[in-house]
XYZ file of C-alpha atoms in Angstrom:
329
model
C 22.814 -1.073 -6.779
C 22.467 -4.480 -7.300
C 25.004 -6.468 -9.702
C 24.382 -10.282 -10.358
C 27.154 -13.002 -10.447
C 26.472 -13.003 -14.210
C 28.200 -9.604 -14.324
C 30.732 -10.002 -11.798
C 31.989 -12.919 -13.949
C 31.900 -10.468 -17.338
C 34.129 -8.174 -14.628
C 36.361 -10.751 -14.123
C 36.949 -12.003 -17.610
C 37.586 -8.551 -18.755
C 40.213 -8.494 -15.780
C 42.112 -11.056 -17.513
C 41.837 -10.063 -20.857
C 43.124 -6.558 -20.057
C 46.491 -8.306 -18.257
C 47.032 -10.368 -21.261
C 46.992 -7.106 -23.465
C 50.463 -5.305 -24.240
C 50.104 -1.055 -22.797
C 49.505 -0.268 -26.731
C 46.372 -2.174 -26.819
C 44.499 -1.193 -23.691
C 42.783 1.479 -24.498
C 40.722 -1.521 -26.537
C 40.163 -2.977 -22.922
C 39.302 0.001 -21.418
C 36.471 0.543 -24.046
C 35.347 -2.989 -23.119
C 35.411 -1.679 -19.799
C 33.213 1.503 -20.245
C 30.616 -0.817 -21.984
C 30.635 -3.751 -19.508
C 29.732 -0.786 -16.959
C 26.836 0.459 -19.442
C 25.494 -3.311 -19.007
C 26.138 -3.783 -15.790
C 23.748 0.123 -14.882
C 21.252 -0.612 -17.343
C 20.335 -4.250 -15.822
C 20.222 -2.840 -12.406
C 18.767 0.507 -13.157
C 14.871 0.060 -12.019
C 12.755 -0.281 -15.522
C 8.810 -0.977 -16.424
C 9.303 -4.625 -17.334
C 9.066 -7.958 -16.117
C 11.940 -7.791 -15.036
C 11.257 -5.338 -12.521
C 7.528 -5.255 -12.450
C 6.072 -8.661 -11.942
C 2.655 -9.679 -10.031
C 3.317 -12.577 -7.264
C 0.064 -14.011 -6.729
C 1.134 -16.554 -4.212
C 3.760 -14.455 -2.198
C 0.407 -11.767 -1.782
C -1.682 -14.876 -0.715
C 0.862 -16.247 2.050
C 1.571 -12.380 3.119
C -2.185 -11.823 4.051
C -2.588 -14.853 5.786
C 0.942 -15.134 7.948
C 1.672 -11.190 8.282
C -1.677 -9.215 8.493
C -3.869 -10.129 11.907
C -7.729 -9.779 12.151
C -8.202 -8.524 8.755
C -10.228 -11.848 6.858
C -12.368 -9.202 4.976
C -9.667 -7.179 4.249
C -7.392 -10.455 2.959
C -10.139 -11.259 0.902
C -10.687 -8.330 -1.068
C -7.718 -7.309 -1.627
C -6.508 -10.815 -2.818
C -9.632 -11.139 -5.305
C -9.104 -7.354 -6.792
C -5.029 -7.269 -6.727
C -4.766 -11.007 -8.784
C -8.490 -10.084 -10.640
C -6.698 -6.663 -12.169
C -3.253 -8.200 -12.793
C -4.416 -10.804 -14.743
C -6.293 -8.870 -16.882
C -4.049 -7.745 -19.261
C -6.744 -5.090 -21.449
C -8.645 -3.556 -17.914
C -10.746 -1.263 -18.663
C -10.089 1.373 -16.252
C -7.203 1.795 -13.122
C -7.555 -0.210 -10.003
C -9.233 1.803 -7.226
C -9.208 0.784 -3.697
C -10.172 3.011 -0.665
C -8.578 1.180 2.702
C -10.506 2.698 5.734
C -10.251 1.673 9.698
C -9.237 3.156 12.819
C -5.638 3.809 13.545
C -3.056 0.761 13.515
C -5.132 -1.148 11.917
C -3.058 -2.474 8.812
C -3.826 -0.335 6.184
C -0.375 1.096 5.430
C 0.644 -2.217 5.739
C -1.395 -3.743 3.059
C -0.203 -1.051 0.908
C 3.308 -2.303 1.745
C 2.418 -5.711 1.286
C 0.431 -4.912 -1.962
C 3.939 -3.039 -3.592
C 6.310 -5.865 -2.503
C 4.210 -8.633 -4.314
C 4.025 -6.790 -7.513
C 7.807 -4.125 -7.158
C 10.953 -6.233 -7.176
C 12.066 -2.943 -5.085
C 8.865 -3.055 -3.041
C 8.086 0.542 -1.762
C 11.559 1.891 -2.887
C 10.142 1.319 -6.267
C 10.465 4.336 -8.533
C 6.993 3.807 -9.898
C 5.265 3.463 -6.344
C 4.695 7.178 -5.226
C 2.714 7.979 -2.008
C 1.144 11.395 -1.335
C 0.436 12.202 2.483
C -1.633 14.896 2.508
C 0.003 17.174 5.996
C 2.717 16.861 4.055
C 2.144 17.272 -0.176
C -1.321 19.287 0.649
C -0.594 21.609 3.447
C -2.338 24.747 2.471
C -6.477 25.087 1.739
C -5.187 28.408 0.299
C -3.270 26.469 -2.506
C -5.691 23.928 -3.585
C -5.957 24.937 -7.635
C -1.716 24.521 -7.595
C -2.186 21.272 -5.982
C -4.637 20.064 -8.080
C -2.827 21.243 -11.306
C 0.410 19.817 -9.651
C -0.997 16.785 -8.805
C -2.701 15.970 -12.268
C 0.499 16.550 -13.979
C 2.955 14.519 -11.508
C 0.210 11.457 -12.432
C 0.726 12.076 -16.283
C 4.074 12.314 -15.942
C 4.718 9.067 -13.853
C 1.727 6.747 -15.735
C 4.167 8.269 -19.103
C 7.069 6.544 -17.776
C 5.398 3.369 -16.678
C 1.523 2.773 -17.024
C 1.595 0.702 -13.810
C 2.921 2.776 -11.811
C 1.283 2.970 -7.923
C -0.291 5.993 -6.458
C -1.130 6.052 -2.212
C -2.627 8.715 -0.577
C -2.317 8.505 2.684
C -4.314 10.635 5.406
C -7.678 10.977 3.058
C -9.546 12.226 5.949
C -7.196 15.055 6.268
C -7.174 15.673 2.938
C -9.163 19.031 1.622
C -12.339 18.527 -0.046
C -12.210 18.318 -3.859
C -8.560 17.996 -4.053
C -9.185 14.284 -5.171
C -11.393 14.725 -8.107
C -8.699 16.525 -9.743
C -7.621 13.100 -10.748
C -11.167 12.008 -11.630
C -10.512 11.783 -15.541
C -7.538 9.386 -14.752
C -9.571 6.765 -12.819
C -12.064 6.806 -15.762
C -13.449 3.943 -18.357
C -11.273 6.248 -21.053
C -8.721 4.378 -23.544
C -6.714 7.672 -23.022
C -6.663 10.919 -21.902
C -4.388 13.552 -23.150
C -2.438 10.362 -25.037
C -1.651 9.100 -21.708
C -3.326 5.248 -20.940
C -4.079 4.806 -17.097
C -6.235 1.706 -17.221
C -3.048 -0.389 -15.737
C -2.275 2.168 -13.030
C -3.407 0.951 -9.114
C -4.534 4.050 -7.024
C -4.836 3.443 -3.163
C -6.485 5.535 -0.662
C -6.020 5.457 3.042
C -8.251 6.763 5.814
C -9.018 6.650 9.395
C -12.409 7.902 7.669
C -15.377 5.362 8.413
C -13.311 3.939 11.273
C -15.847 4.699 13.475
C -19.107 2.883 11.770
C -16.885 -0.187 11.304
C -16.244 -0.317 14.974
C -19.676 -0.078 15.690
C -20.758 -2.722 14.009
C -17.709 -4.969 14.862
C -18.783 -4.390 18.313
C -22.732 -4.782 17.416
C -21.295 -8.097 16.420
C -19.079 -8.874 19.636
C -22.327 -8.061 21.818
C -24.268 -10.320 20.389
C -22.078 -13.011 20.801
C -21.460 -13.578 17.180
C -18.032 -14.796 16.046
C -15.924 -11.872 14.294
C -15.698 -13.737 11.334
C -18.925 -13.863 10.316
C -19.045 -10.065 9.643
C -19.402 -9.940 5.789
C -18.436 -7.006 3.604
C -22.191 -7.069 3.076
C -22.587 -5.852 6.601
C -19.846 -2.841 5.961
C -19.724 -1.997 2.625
C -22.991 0.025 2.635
C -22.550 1.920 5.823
C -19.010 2.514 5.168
C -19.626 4.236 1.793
C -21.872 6.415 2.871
C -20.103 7.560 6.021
C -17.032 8.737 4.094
C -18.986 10.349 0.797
C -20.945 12.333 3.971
C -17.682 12.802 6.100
C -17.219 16.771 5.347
C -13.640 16.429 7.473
C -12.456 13.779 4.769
C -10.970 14.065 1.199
C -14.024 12.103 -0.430
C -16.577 14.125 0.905
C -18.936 14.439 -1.792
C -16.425 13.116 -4.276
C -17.317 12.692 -7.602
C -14.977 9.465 -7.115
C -18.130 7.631 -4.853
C -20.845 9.383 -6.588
C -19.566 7.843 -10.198
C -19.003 4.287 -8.537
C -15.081 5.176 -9.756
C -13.960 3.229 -6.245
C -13.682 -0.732 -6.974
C -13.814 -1.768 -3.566
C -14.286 0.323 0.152
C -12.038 -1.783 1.770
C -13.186 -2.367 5.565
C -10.278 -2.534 8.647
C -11.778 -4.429 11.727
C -10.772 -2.705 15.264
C -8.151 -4.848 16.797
C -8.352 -7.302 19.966
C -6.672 -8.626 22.367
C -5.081 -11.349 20.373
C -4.712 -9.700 17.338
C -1.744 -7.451 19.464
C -0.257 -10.295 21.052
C 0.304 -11.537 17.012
C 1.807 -8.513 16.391
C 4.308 -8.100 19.279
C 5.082 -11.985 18.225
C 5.572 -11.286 14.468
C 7.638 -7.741 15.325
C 9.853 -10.347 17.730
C 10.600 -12.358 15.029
C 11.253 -9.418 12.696
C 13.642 -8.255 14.891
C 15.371 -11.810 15.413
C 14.624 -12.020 18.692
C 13.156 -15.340 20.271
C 9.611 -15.446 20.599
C 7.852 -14.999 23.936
C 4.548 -15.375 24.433
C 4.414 -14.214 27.933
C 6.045 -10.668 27.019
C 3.769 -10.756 24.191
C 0.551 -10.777 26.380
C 2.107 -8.561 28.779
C 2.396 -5.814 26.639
C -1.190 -6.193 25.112
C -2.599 -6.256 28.287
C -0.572 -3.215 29.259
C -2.913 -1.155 25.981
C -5.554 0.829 25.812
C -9.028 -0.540 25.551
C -12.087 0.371 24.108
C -14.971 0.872 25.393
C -13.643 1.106 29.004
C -15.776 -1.389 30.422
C -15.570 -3.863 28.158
C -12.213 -3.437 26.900
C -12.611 -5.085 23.802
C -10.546 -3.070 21.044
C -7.451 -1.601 21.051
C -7.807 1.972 20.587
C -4.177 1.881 18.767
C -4.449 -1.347 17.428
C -0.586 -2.517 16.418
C 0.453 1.409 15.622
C 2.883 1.487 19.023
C 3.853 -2.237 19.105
C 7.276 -1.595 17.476
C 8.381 1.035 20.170
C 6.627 -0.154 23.062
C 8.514 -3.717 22.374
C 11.999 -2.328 23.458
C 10.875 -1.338 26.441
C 9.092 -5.119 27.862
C 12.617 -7.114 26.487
């Protein structure tokens, strides 16, 4: 629990007050007391206001660029969509965005980066929640209870603060139809049920369409062309398509794609060689260590490559950099 200077001083005063009282008079100071403490929890109990709830355009600009590596298309949209949707203060329906890419490739990470630039508590917020389905949607058995479970633990949250954050995580291992349970929330509708979602941000995650992506990243890298000239025009299309005709992912067939109710399919490059030698560097300096360059490039070299001959990718991208770290320092 957090408690500002502002309070400590109220503390403090009331320390004083209560020695100057005589033993008859303290129960006054005690009462003083019990409602300095009511001040002190309210202000630093979480709540849906500005407060606590604030959209930091700038800080999610300077994240992108200095924290997340190889990612320009991904920057980009997300930085248009996130400050686009903020801004608007009447949208007309919830903020949809489906992050796909091959593992370790910075979509968890955006989500992360996404709830600290809008959550003073970042992803301990109480109105961030993230489903992962292993864990929330175990059984194919169970699927009506999850879906009536799930529709209900939305309501309940978007109740208590209309923008409150939603992740799934693991889409592609997510059973079929599961997701459109939530279809009517991610709708043009003022309301449903009484309950306003139009401020809410939903955010899926998949490995899903990992594979097309790399293919054309790599369509790109044989041709000699520079990796930043791959557009979202060149993804977006392919991308779509694989995951609506995925049948091992959560949006197979979704009525989610097929009503256009996704705002953006949010593309995750594979990672090279230098994009893991920016990660060991950054996880360095995370850790406080002194950067080194050389152990840096060491340790990407020591990686897995994709395809073999070539070697271009990373076949885990930055997923093993933290633990593989403490063993080249």
């Amino acid at each position: 629990m957090r408690v500002t200077n502002r309070f400590l001083l109220y503390v403090s005063i009331a320390c004083v007050v209560a020695d100057a009282f005589e033993p008859i008079t303290t129960t006054v100071v005690v009462g003083l007391g019990v409602t300095l403490g009511r001040i002190i929890y309210n202000y630093s109990q979480e709540s849906c206001d500005s407060k606590w709830v604030a959209f930091n355009a700038t800080g999610l600009k300077v994240d992108l660029e200095q924290k997340l590596f190889g990612q320009h298309i991904a920057s980009r949209i997300v930085l248009k969509a996130l400050t686009g949707f903020m801004n608007n203060a009447q949208p007309k329906k919830p903020l949809v965005l489906s992050l796909h890419g091959s593992t370790g490739t910075g979509k968890n990470f955006v989500s992360q980066i996404i709830a600290e630039n809008i959550y003073k508590e970042g992803m301990d917020s109480s109105f961030v929640h993230v489903f992962t389905s292993e864990l929330h949607f175990p059984h194919a058995s169970k699927i009506d209870t999850y879906k009536s479970q799930l529709q209900q633990w939305i309501k309940g949250n978007v109740t208590n603060c209309g923008r409150s954050m939603f992740i799934f995580d693991e889409m592609d291992k997510m059973h079929p139809g599961l997701i459109d349970s939530i279809k009517p929330y991610l709708e043009y509708y003022d309301k449903v049920d009484g309950v306003c979602y139009r401020k809410a941000i939903f955010i899926f995650l998949s490995n899903a369409g990992g594979e097309s992506i790399t293919q054309i990243a790599l369509d790109f890298w044989r041709a000699g062309q520079d990796r930043q000239t791959i557009d979202l025009k060149d993804l977006e299309v392919p991308l779509s398509l694989s995951v609506f005709n995925n049948k091992q992912s959560g949006l197979w067939h979704t009525s989610l794609i097929d009503k256009n109710l996704v705002d953006y399919f949010v593309p995750f490059l594979p990672l090279e060689h230098k994009h893991i030698v920016q990660c060991a560097l950054a996880e360095m300096e995370a850790k406080g260590m002194v950067k080194n360059h050389e152990v840096a490039d060491q340790l990407a070299r020591d990686l897995v490559y994709f395809p073999k001959a070539e070697r271009v990718f990373s076949v885990k991208g930055c997923k093993t950099i933290e633990s593989k770290l403490d063993y080249y320092t």
